[in-house]
PDB file of C-alpha atoms in Angstrom:
ATOM      1  CA  MET A  13      23.998  16.095  -0.205  1.00 41.00           C
ATOM      2  CA  LYS A  14      20.488  15.863  -1.621  1.00 42.00           C
ATOM      3  CA  GLU A  15      17.751  14.891   0.869  1.00 44.00           C
ATOM      4  CA  LEU A  16      15.733  11.827  -0.046  1.00 50.00           C
ATOM      5  CA  ILE A  17      12.015  12.405  -0.314  1.00 55.00           C
ATOM      6  CA  SER A  18       9.999   9.727   1.420  1.00 92.00           C
ATOM      7  CA  CYS A  19       6.782   9.195  -0.471  1.00 95.00           C
ATOM      8  CA  ILE A  20       4.450   6.532  -1.796  1.00 97.00           C
ATOM      9  CA  SER A  21       1.621   6.637  -4.297  1.00 97.00           C
ATOM     10  CA  PHE A  22      -1.771   4.963  -4.417  1.00 97.00           C
ATOM     11  CA  PHE A  23      -4.376   4.788  -7.147  1.00 95.00           C
ATOM     12  CA  GLU A  24      -6.911   7.596  -6.698  1.00 97.00           C
ATOM     13  CA  ARG A  25      -9.678   5.064  -6.071  1.00 95.00           C
ATOM     14  CA  PHE A  26      -8.027   4.231  -2.705  1.00 97.00           C
ATOM     15  CA  GLU A  27      -7.839   7.799  -1.400  1.00 98.00           C
ATOM     16  CA  ALA A  28     -11.188   7.796   0.431  1.00 98.00           C
ATOM     17  CA  ASP A  29     -10.461   4.437   2.085  1.00 97.00           C
ATOM     18  CA  ILE A  30      -7.042   5.609   3.274  1.00 98.00           C
ATOM     19  CA  LEU A  31      -8.426   8.882   4.643  1.00 98.00           C
ATOM     20  CA  ALA A  32     -11.282   7.005   6.381  1.00 98.00           C
ATOM     21  CA  GLN A  33      -8.732   4.497   7.770  1.00 97.00           C
ATOM     22  CA  ARG A  34     -10.541   1.573   6.108  1.00 97.00           C
ATOM     23  CA  LYS A  35      -7.376   0.706   4.145  1.00 97.00           C
ATOM     24  CA  THR A  36      -4.476   0.048   6.523  1.00 97.00           C
ATOM     25  CA  ILE A  37      -2.104  -2.056   4.414  1.00 98.00           C
ATOM     26  CA  THR A  38      -0.696  -2.080   0.933  1.00 97.00           C
ATOM     27  CA  LEU A  39       0.863  -4.985  -0.924  1.00 98.00           C
ATOM     28  CA  ARG A  40       3.792  -4.120  -3.176  1.00 97.00           C
ATOM     29  CA  ASP A  41       6.501  -5.830  -5.184  1.00 97.00           C
ATOM     30  CA  GLU A  42      10.230  -5.826  -4.522  1.00 95.00           C
ATOM     31  CA  THR A  43      10.713  -2.383  -6.111  1.00 93.00           C
ATOM     32  CA  GLU A  44       8.843  -0.883  -3.141  1.00 92.00           C
ATOM     33  CA  SER A  45      10.300  -3.090  -0.411  1.00 92.00           C
ATOM     34  CA  HIS A  46      12.638  -0.388   0.940  1.00 92.00           C
ATOM     35  CA  PHE A  47      10.173   1.178   3.385  1.00 94.00           C
ATOM     36  CA  ILE A  48      10.913   0.642   7.077  1.00 94.00           C
ATOM     37  CA  SER A  49       8.954   0.639  10.323  1.00 95.00           C
ATOM     38  CA  GLY A  50       8.739   4.088  11.874  1.00 94.00           C
ATOM     39  CA  GLN A  51       9.084   5.924   8.581  1.00 95.00           C
ATOM     40  CA  GLU A  52       6.631   8.717   7.764  1.00 96.00           C
ATOM     41  CA  LEU A  53       5.673   9.056   4.115  1.00 96.00           C
ATOM     42  CA  SER A  54       3.920  11.671   2.052  1.00 97.00           C
ATOM     43  CA  VAL A  55       1.115  10.035   0.079  1.00 98.00           C
ATOM     44  CA  TYR A  56       0.329  10.988  -3.501  1.00 98.00           C
ATOM     45  CA  THR A  57      -2.189   9.861  -6.072  1.00 97.00           C
ATOM     46  CA  PHE A  58      -0.577   7.690  -8.736  1.00 96.00           C
ATOM     47  CA  GLU A  59      -2.491   9.274 -11.606  1.00 96.00           C
ATOM     48  CA  SER A  60      -2.147  13.002 -10.856  1.00 96.00           C
ATOM     49  CA  LYS A  61       0.746  13.054  -8.336  1.00 96.00           C
ATOM     50  CA  ARG A  62      -1.423  15.058  -5.910  1.00 97.00           C
ATOM     51  CA  LYS A  63      -0.484  14.835  -2.241  1.00 97.00           C
ATOM     52  CA  PHE A  64      -3.437  13.927  -0.007  1.00 98.00           C
ATOM     53  CA  CYS A  65      -2.010  12.820   3.358  1.00 98.00           C
ATOM     54  CA  ASN A  66       0.893  11.386   5.343  1.00 97.00           C
ATOM     55  CA  ILE A  67       1.144   7.844   6.675  1.00 97.00           C
ATOM     56  CA  HIS A  68       3.317   6.223   9.336  1.00 96.00           C
ATOM     57  CA  ILE A  69       4.794   2.811   8.468  1.00 96.00           C
ATOM     58  CA  GLU A  70       4.011   0.373  11.273  1.00 97.00           C
ATOM     59  CA  ASN A  71       5.581  -2.779   9.836  1.00 97.00           C
ATOM     60  CA  VAL A  72       6.948  -4.291   6.615  1.00 96.00           C
ATOM     61  CA  THR A  73       6.917  -8.058   6.110  1.00 97.00           C
ATOM     62  CA  THR A  74       6.818 -10.504   3.234  1.00 97.00           C
ATOM     63  CA  VAL A  75       3.787 -12.589   2.379  1.00 98.00           C
ATOM     64  CA  ALA A  76       3.308 -15.218  -0.307  1.00 98.00           C
ATOM     65  CA  PHE A  77       0.534 -14.497  -2.786  1.00 98.00           C
ATOM     66  CA  ASP A  78      -0.976 -17.911  -1.992  1.00 97.00           C
ATOM     67  CA  ALA A  79      -1.000 -17.060   1.741  1.00 98.00           C
ATOM     68  CA  LEU A  80      -3.230 -14.001   1.320  1.00 98.00           C
ATOM     69  CA  ASP A  81      -6.410 -14.452   3.327  1.00 98.00           C
ATOM     70  CA  GLN A  82      -9.572 -12.686   4.417  1.00 97.00           C
ATOM     71  CA  SER A  83      -7.714 -10.607   7.030  1.00 97.00           C
ATOM     72  CA  HIS A  84      -5.522  -9.085   4.302  1.00 97.00           C
ATOM     73  CA  ALA A  85      -8.572  -8.371   2.175  1.00 97.00           C
ATOM     74  CA  GLN A  86     -10.314  -6.711   5.118  1.00 97.00           C
ATOM     75  CA  GLN A  87      -7.292  -4.457   5.753  1.00 96.00           C
ATOM     76  CA  GLU A  88      -7.408  -3.524   2.045  1.00 96.00           C
ATOM     77  CA  ASN A  89     -11.180  -2.880   2.328  1.00 95.00           C
ATOM     78  CA  MET A  90     -12.121  -5.357  -0.398  1.00 96.00           C
ATOM     79  CA  THR A  91     -13.009  -9.010  -0.828  1.00 97.00           C
ATOM     80  CA  LEU A  92     -10.274 -11.630  -1.088  1.00 98.00           C
ATOM     81  CA  THR A  93     -11.263 -12.318  -4.695  1.00 98.00           C
ATOM     82  CA  GLN A  94     -11.032  -8.610  -5.545  1.00 97.00           C
ATOM     83  CA  LEU A  95      -7.654  -8.345  -3.803  1.00 97.00           C
ATOM     84  CA  LYS A  96      -6.138 -11.297  -5.630  1.00 97.00           C
ATOM     85  CA  GLU A  97      -7.498 -10.135  -8.991  1.00 97.00           C
ATOM     86  CA  LEU A  98      -6.130  -6.623  -8.445  1.00 96.00           C
ATOM     87  CA  ILE A  99      -2.686  -7.899  -7.445  1.00 97.00           C
ATOM     88  CA  GLN A 100      -2.501 -10.138 -10.521  1.00 97.00           C
ATOM     89  CA  GLU A 101      -3.574  -7.195 -12.693  1.00 96.00           C
ATOM     90  CA  ILE A 102      -0.821  -4.959 -11.267  1.00 95.00           C
ATOM     91  CA  TYR A 103       1.867  -7.637 -10.753  1.00 97.00           C
ATOM     92  CA  PRO A 104       1.094 -10.540 -13.140  1.00 97.00           C
ATOM     93  CA  GLY A 105       2.469 -13.845 -11.864  1.00 97.00           C
ATOM     94  CA  ILE A 106       3.896 -12.445  -8.628  1.00 97.00           C
ATOM     95  CA  ARG A 107       4.502 -15.043  -5.906  1.00 97.00           C
ATOM     96  CA  GLU A 108       5.897 -12.931  -3.050  1.00 98.00           C
ATOM     97  CA  LEU A 109       4.682  -9.537  -1.895  1.00 98.00           C
ATOM     98  CA  PHE A 110       5.787  -6.976   0.634  1.00 98.00           C
ATOM     99  CA  LEU A 111       3.011  -6.224   3.104  1.00 98.00           C
ATOM    100  CA  ILE A 112       3.280  -2.641   4.331  1.00 97.00           C
ATOM    101  CA  GLU A 113       1.142  -1.900   7.385  1.00 98.00           C
ATOM    102  CA  PHE A 114       0.457   1.783   7.937  1.00 98.00           C
ATOM    103  CA  ARG A 115      -1.643   4.268   9.847  1.00 97.00           C
ATOM    104  CA  LEU A 116      -2.896   7.657   8.817  1.00 98.00           C
ATOM    105  CA  VAL A 117      -1.050  10.607  10.366  1.00 96.00           C
ATOM    106  CA  LYS A 118      -3.554  13.193  11.513  1.00 89.00           C
TER     107      LYS A 118
END
């Protein structure tokens, strides 16, 4: 039986924020809703597939796009306007997101 590899990728521009623990959540669509609390993931850059750390999943919940607020933006280390624009760029028209809370594994 082949072992499943538990990993997630982030755009390279988020690497420094993740490593500095300024980014502690990620918002994803249904295709990445399979992560579960307690899971440890290897983290790779989306562009070059380079591993740069491991994270521990603290919690996975759903959140409506319209319910995103300043606390979500702060956990993403950006403004609310930036967060909403980025989400619409990546997931045009999305109404429900999966909020993945994580912490850096040192």
